[in-house]
XYZ file of C-alpha atoms in Angstrom:
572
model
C -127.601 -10.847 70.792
C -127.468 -14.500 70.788
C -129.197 -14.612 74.054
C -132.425 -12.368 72.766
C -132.606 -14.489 70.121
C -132.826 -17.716 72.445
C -135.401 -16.092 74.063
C -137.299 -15.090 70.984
C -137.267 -18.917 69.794
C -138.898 -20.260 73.583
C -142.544 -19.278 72.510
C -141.903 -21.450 68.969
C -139.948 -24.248 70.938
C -143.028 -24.139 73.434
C -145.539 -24.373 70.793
C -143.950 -27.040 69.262
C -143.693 -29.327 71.845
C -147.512 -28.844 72.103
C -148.142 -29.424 69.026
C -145.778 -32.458 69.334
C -147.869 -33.623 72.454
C -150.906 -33.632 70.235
C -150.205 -36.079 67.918
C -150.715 -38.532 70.548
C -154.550 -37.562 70.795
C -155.233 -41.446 71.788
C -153.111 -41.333 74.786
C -154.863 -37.524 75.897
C -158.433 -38.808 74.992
C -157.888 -42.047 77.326
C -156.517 -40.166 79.898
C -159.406 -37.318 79.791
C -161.735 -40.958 79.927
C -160.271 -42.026 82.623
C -160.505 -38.483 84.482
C -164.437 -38.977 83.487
C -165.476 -42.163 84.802
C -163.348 -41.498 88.041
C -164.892 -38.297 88.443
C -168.505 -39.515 87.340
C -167.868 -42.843 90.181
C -166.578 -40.674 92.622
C -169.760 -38.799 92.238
C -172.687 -41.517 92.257
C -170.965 -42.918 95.186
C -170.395 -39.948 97.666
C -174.473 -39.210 96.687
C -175.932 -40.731 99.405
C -173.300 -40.285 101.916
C -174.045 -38.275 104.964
C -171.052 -37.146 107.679
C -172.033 -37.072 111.143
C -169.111 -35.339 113.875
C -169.049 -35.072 117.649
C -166.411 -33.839 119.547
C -164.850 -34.880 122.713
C -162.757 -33.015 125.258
C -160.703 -35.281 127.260
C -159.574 -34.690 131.035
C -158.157 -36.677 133.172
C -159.224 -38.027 136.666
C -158.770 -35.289 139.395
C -160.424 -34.689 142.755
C -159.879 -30.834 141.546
C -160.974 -29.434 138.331
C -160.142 -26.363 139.449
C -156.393 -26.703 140.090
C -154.493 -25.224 137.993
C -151.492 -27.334 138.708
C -153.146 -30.647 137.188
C -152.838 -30.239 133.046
C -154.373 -32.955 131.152
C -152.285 -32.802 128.270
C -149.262 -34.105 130.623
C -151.795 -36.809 132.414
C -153.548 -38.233 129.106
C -151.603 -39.293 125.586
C -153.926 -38.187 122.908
C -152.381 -40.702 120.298
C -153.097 -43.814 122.533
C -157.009 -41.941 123.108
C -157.022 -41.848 119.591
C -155.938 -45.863 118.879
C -158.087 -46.446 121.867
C -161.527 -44.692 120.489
C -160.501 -46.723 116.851
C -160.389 -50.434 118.803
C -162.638 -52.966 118.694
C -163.436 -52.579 122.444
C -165.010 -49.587 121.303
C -166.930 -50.729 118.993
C -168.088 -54.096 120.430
C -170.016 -51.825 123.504
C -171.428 -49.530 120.601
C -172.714 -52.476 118.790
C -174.529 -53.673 121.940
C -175.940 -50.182 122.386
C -176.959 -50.025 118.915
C -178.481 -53.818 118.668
C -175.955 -54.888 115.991
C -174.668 -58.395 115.849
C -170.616 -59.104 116.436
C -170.431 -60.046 113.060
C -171.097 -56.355 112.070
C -168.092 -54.391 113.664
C -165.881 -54.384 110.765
C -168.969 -52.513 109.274
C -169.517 -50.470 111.811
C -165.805 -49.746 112.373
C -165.704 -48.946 108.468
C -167.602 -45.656 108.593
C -165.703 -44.082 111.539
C -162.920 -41.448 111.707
C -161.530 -40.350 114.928
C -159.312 -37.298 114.613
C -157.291 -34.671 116.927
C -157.594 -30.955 116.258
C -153.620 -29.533 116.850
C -152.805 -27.850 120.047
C -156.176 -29.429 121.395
C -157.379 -32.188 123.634
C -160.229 -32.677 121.912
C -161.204 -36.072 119.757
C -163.338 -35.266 116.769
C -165.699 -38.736 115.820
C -166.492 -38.611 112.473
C -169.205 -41.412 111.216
C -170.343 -41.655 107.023
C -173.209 -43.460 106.586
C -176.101 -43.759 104.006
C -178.595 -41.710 106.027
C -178.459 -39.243 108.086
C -180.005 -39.834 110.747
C -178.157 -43.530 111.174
C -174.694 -41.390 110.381
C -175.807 -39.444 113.695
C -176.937 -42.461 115.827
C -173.936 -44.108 114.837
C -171.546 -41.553 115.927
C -173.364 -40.606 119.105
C -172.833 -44.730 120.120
C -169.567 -44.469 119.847
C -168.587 -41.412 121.632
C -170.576 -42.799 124.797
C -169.160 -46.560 124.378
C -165.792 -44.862 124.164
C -166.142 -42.493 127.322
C -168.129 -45.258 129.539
C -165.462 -47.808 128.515
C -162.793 -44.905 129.696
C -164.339 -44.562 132.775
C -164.788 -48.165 133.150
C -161.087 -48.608 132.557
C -160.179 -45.746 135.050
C -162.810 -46.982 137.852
C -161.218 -50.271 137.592
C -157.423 -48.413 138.195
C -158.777 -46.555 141.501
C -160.346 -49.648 142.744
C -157.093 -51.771 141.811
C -155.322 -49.035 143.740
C -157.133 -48.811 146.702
C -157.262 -52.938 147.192
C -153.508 -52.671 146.683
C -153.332 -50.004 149.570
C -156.130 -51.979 151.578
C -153.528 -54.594 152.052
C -151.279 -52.820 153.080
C -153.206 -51.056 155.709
C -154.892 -53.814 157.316
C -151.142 -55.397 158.952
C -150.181 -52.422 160.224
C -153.696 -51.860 161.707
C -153.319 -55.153 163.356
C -150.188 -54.686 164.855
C -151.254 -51.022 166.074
C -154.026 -52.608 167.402
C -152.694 -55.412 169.360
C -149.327 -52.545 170.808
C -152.314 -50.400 171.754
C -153.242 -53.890 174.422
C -149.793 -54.226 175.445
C -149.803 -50.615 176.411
C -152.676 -50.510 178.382
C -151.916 -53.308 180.106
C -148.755 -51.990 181.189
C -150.275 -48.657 182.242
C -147.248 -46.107 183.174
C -144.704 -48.838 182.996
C -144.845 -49.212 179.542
C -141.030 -47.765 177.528
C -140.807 -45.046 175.714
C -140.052 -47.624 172.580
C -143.088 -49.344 172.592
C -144.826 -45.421 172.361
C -142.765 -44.601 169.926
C -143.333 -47.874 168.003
C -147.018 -46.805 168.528
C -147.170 -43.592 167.016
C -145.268 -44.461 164.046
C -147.816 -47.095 163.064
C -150.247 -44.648 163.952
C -149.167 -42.357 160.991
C -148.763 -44.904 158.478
C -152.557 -45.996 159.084
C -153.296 -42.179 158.397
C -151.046 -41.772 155.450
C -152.751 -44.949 154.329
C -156.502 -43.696 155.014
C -155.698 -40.462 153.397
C -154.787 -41.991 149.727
C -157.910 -44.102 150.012
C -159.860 -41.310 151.127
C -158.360 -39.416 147.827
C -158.418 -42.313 145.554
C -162.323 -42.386 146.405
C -162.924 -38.426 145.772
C -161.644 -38.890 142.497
C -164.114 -37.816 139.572
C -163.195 -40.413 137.126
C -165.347 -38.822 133.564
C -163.154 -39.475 131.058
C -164.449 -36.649 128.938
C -167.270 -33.975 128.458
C -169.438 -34.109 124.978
C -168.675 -30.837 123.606
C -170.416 -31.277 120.363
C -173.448 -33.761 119.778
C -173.421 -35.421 116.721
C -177.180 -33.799 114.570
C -178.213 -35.227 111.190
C -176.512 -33.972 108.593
C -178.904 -31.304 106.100
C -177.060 -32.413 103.041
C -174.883 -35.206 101.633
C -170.816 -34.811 101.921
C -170.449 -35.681 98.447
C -169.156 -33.005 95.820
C -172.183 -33.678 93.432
C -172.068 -35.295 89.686
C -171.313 -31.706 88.284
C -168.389 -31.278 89.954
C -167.380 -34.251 90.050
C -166.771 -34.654 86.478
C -165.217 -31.219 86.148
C -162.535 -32.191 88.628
C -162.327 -36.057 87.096
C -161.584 -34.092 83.747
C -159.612 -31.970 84.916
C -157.526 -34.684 86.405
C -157.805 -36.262 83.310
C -156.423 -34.214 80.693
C -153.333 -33.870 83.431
C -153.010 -37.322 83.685
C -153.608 -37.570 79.384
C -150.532 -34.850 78.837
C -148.248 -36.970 81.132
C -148.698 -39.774 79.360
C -148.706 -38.188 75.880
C -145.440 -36.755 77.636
C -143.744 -39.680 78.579
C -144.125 -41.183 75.014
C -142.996 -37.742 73.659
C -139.933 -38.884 75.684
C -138.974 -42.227 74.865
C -140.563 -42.061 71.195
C -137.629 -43.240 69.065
C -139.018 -41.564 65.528
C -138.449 -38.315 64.821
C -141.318 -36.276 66.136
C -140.598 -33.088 63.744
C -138.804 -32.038 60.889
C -136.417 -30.395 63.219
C -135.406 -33.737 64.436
C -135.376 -34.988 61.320
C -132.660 -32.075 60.355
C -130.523 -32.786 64.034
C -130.337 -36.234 62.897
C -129.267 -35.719 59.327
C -127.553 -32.720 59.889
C -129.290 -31.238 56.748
C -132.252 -28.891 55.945
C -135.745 -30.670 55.683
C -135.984 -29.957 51.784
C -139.601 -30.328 51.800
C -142.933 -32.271 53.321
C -145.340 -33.923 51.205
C -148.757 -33.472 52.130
C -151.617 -36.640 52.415
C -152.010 -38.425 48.447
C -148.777 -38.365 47.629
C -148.177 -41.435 45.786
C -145.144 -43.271 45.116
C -143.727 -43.786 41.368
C -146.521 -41.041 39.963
C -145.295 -38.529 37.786
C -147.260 -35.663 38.362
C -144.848 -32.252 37.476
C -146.153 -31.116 34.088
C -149.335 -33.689 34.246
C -151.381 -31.638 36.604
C -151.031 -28.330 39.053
C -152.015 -29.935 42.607
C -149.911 -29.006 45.832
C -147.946 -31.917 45.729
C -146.641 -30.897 42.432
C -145.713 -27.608 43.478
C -143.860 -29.419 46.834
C -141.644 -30.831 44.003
C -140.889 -27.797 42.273
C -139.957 -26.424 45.619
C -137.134 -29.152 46.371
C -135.890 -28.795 42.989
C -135.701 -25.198 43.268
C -134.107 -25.299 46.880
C -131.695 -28.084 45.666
C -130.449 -25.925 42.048
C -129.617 -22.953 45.083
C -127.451 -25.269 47.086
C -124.200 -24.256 46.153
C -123.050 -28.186 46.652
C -125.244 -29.570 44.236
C -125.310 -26.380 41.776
C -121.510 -27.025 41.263
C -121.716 -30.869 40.179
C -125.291 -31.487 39.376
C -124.986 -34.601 40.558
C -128.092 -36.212 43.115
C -128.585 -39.283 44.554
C -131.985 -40.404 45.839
C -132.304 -42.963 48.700
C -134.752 -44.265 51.000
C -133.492 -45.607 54.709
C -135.829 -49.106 53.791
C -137.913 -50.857 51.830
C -141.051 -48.945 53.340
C -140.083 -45.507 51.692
C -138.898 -47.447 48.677
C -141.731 -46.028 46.417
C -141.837 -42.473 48.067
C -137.983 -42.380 47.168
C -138.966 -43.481 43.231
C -141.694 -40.420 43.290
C -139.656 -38.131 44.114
C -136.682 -39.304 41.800
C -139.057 -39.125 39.187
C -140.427 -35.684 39.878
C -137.120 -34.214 40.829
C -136.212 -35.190 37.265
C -139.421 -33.508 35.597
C -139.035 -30.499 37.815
C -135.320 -30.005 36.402
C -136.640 -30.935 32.622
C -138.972 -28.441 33.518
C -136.407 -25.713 33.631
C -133.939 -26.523 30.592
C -131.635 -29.068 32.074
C -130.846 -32.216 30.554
C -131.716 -34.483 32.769
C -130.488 -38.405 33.154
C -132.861 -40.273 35.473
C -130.841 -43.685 36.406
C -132.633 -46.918 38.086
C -129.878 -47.951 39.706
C -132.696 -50.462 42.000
C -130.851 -53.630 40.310
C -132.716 -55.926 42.679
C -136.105 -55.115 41.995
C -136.273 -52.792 39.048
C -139.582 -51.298 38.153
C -139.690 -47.494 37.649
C -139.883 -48.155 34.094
C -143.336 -49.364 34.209
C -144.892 -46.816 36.636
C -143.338 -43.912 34.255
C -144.447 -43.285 30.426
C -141.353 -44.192 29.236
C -140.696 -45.007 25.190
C -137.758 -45.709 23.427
C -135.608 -42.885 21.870
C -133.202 -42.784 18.695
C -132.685 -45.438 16.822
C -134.661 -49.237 16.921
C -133.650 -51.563 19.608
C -132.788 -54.159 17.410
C -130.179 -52.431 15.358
C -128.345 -51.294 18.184
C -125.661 -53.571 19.347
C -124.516 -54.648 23.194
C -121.139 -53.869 24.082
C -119.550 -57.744 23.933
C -116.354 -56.073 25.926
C -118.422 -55.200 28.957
C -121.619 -57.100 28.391
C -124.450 -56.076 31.949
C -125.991 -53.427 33.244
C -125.970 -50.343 32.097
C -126.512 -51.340 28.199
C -127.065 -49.122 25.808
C -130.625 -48.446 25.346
C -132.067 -45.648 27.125
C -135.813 -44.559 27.341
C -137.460 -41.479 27.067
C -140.286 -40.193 29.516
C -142.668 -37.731 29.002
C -143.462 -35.306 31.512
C -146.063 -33.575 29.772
C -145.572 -29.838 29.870
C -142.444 -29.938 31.837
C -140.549 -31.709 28.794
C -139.423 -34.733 28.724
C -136.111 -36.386 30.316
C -134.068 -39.593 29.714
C -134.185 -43.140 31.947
C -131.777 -45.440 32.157
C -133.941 -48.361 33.548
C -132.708 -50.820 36.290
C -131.910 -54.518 35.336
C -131.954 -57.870 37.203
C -128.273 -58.645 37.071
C -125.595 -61.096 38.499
C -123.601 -59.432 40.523
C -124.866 -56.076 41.443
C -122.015 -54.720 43.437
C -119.747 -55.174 40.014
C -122.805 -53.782 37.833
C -122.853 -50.320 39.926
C -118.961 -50.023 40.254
C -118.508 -50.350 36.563
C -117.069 -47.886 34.428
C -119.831 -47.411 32.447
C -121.923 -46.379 35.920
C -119.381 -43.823 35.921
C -119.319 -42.408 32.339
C -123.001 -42.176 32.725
C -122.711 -39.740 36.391
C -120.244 -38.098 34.512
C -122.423 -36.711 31.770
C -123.576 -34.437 34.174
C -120.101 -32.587 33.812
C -121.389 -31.426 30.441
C -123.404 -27.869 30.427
C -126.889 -27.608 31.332
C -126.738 -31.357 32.493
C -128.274 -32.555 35.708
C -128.216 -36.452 36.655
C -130.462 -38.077 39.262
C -129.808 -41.902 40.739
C -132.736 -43.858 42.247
C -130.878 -46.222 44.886
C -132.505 -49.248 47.168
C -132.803 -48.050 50.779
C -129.695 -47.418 52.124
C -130.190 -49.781 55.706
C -131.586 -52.668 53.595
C -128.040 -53.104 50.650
C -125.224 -51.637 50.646
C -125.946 -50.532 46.738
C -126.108 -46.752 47.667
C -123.150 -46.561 49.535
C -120.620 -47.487 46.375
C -122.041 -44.760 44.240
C -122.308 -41.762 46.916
C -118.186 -40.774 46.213
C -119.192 -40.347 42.074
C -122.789 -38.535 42.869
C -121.674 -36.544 46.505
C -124.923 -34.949 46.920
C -127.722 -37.796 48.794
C -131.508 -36.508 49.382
C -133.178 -39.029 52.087
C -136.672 -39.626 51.948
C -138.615 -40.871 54.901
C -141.669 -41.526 56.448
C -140.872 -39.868 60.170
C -143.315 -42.125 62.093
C -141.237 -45.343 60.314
C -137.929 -44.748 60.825
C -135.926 -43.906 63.944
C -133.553 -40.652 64.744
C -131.283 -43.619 65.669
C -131.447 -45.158 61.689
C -131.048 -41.583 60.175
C -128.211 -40.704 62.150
C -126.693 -44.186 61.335
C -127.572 -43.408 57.327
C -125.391 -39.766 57.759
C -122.662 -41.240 59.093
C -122.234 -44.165 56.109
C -122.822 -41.697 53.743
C -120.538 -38.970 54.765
C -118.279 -42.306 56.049
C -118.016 -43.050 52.067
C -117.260 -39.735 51.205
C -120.515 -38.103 50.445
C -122.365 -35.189 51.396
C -126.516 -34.929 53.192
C -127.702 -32.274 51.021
C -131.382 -32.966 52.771
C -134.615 -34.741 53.662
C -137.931 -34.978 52.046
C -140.663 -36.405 54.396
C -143.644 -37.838 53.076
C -147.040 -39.295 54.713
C -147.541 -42.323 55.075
C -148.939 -43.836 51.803
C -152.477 -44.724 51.080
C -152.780 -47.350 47.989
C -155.855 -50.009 48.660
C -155.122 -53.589 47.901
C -151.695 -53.215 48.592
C -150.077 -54.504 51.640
C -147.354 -52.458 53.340
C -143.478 -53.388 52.566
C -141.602 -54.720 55.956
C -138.457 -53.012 56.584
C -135.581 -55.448 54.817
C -137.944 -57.303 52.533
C -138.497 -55.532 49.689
C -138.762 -58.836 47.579
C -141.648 -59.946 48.526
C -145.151 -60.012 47.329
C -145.795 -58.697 43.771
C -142.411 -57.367 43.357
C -140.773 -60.689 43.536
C -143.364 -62.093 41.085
C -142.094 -59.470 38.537
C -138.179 -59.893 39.363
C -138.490 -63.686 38.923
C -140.119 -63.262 35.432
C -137.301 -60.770 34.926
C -134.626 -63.264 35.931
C -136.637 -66.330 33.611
C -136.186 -64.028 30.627
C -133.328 -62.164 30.648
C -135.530 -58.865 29.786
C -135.341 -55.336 31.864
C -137.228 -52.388 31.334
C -139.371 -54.331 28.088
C -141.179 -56.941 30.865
C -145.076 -55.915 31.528
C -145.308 -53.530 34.336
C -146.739 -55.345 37.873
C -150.419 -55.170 38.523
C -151.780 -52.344 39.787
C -149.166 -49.857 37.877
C -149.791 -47.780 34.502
C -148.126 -49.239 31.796
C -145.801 -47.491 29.420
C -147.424 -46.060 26.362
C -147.813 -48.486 23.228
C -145.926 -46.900 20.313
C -147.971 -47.276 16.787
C -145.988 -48.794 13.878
C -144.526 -46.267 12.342
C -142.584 -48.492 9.448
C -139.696 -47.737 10.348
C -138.883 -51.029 11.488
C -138.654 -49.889 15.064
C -141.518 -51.609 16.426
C -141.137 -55.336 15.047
C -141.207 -58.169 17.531
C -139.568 -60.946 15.395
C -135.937 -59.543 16.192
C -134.197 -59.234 20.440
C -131.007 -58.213 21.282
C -129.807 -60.692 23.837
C -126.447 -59.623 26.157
C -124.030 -62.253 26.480
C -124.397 -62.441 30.378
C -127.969 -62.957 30.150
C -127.123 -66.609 28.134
């Protein structure tokens, strides 16, 4: 059963890849460019070339044709006819044949292609050249500067070898001659030694005379022209049609390999399935393009990225982990996904407002606080002023909350992140914990915002009070690497991956991107240093380019004046 449902999942796994291999439509489109202008050279310059062939059988030198006994192929070594027809002994007599000066044999030599049909003795020339008609004059030159050098070459063997056996012949006709005096002159008398001594030079001068004879009866052709070497009717090349055809063809292979290879050594996650292998948790959701970081848009308007929310927030209240403790903490692996991770916070939060929980929304960003300002947060209960710090445990978290109003959805409470001292004691302070804990009470549900988890260790000491952790990432800016490193701190410190949320990457003009591990720069450090100058949180004046809280009208309650502050002792 297992096994048929392996096999059901190859034509999704096979479709995926593809679709996986065209994301990198750069790499396919260069290749396919590539193919194009190969193709589209390969076809302007085999236009005007014309392929001229003559063929050769070779022999070697016999006084009997017809003997069945003599076989070339044992005589003559078609490899060394080959290297001999390619030399530049061959070419220098075609050049004088063909009126071409010396300095024109690598030229000449360029065009010409001397092959060997198997189980043949026959030498195919094969000239390319711009015309035709100079493609067929060329070749023809060659074959018959190749065969008259051969014969020259042979010739100048069988007249080597009959010198050689000239010299040898002419002592023993000497000495033949002058024993042929001493026996006449001796008449009857003469021994039978000196007769014998006679006839036996008298054979060697006939053995002698009969290899010249044979040398000299030798037909000494190299080779017969079995195929003269016409003007070619058409050009060799393929033509521009199909010459592009088979460069594109070439180059969408040669695209896909590439778009391959960096399918293989890509470090980011190329799906949400690898984003799930790496985190070892469902992919809760996928934002489409617009989302925007920090914007609160469940109960403002009904888009799809509003209903992507809702969807997470559903999936999360039927995960039996997070359904038992209500508990959720909201990270980003660094600073790049930093705002992603605050949108989603903050629509997590309406989305559970939205269905009758209480919900606690908790900034616990203590570096660079600043969801208070994207959010239309107000104060709730009693005036600021009348409420007094805690002088026992003065710092973050004090006791003012705001109040944020998601439109239809409801509304849902913030505790706002502060600049503070020392943030690792701020976040492992008992108070942090009281206020997890309140989601213990019924109908409760509390969501942290944390900084990204590979930039501070901030999320890390408040995953054993919260347990469940929902990463948010951009896949093309983080690596599998990174997310499996993020699983295995958080489950490391005792908490549990209930998922991933993957978002686009963002679009917000006049705003430069955040590098990985410096989220303090830019305008976000502008607005933490007036936060550290002051000693105010959530009341500072939200950083350009974000909406800024609601102004409340003076309701005379007292609520609103601006001549009393509540200052913490830790701030002095």
């Amino acid at each position: 059963m297992h096994a048929s449902a392996a096999r059901d999942d190859e034509p999704d796994l096979l479709r995926d890849q593809f679709r996986q291999l065209l994301r990198y439509r750069r790499l396919i489109g260069a290749g396919i460019g590539i193919g194009l202008l190969g193709g589209a050279w390969l076809g302007v310059t085999s236009a005007d070339s014309y392929t001229a062939t003559s063929d050769i059988r070779l022999r070697a030198p016999t006084n009997d044709p017809f003997n069945p006994v003599v076989s070339p192929d044992k005589t003559v070594n078609i490899g060394t006819e080959r290297q001999t027809a390619l030399s530049n002994s061959v070419a220098e007599v075609a050049a004088e044949a063909l009126g071409l000066p010396s300095s024109r044999l690598g030229s000449l030599q360029k065009g010409l292609q001397v092959t060997n049909p198997p189980q043949t003795m026959v030498l195919r020339f094969t000239y390319a050249a711009t015309t035709p008609e100079e493609a067929a004059r060329r070749a023809n030159a060659l074959v018959k500067a190749y065969l008259d050098l051969r014969e020259k070459q042979w010739s100048d063997l069988r007249d080597s070898m009959v010198k050689k056996t000239r010299d040898q012949l002419n002592p023993i006709a000497r000495q033949q001659h002058d024993l042929a005096k001493q026996l006449a002159s001796e008449g009857s008398s003469a021994s039978d030694a000196a007769n014998a001594r006679y006839d036996d030079l008298t054979g060697k001068m006939n053995t002698l005379n009969g290899q010249i004879a044979s040398l000299n009866a030798l037909d000494m052709t190299a080779g017969t022209v079995s195929g003269k070497a016409v003007p070619p009717a058409a050009s060799d090349g393929l033509g521009l049609p199909v010459s592009l055809g088979l460069g594109g063809a070439v180059g969408v292979a040669l695209g896909l390999l590439g778009a391959w290879v960096r399918l293989v050594f890509d470090p980011s996650p190329r799906s949400p399935a690898d984003v799930a292998r790496a985190v070892r948790a469902p992919v809760l959701g996928t934002l489409p393009r617009g989302a925007s970081g920090g914007t609160l848009l469940v109960g403002g308007q009904d888009s799809r990225l509003a209903e992507e929310y809702r969807s997470v927030a559903f999936r999360l209240a039927y995960d039996e982990r997070f359904s038992g403790r209500r508990r959720l903490l909201v990270v980003a692996p660094r600073g790049g996904n930093a705002d992603a991770a605050a949108g989603v916070a903050a629509n997590l939060a309406a989305s559970f407002a939205e269905t009758g929980k209480d919900v606690l929304l908790i900034e616990a960003d203590l570096r660079t606080p600043s969801l208070a300002g994207r959010l239309r947060a107000g104060d709730t209960g009693r005036p600021a002023w009348s409420r007094q710090p805690d002088s026992d445990e003065p710092g973050w978290p004090g006791p003012r909350r705001l109040q944020v109003d998601a439109g239809e959805s409801g509304s849902f409470d913030l505790v706002p992140g502060e600049r503070v001292r020392n943030v690792a004691r701020a976040l492992t302070s008992a108070r942090v914990t009281r206020l997890i804990e309140e989601a213990d009470s019924p109908n409760a549900t509390v969501v942290v915002l944390a900084p990204p988890v590979l930039a501070y260790a901030d999320a890390l000491a408040l995953v054993d009070r919260v347990d469940g952790v929902l990463i948010v990432c951009h896949p093309r800016s983080v690596h599998r690497a990174d997310l499996v490193r993020i699983r295995e701190l958080i489950t490391g410190a005792g908490g549990t991956v209930l998922g991933a949320v993957t978002h686009p990457v963002p679009r917000q003009p006049g705003r430069r991107a955040e590098k990985s591990g410096h989220r303090g720069s830019g305008r976000g450090a502008n607005r933490s240093a007036q936060q550290e100058d002051t000693g105010e949180a959530a009341e500072q004046r939200p950083a350009a380019g974000r909406p800024s809280p609601p102004q409340q009208g003076l309701s005379g309650d007292g609520s609103d004046t601006v001549a009393l502050r509540s200052v913490r002792a830790g701030d002095r």
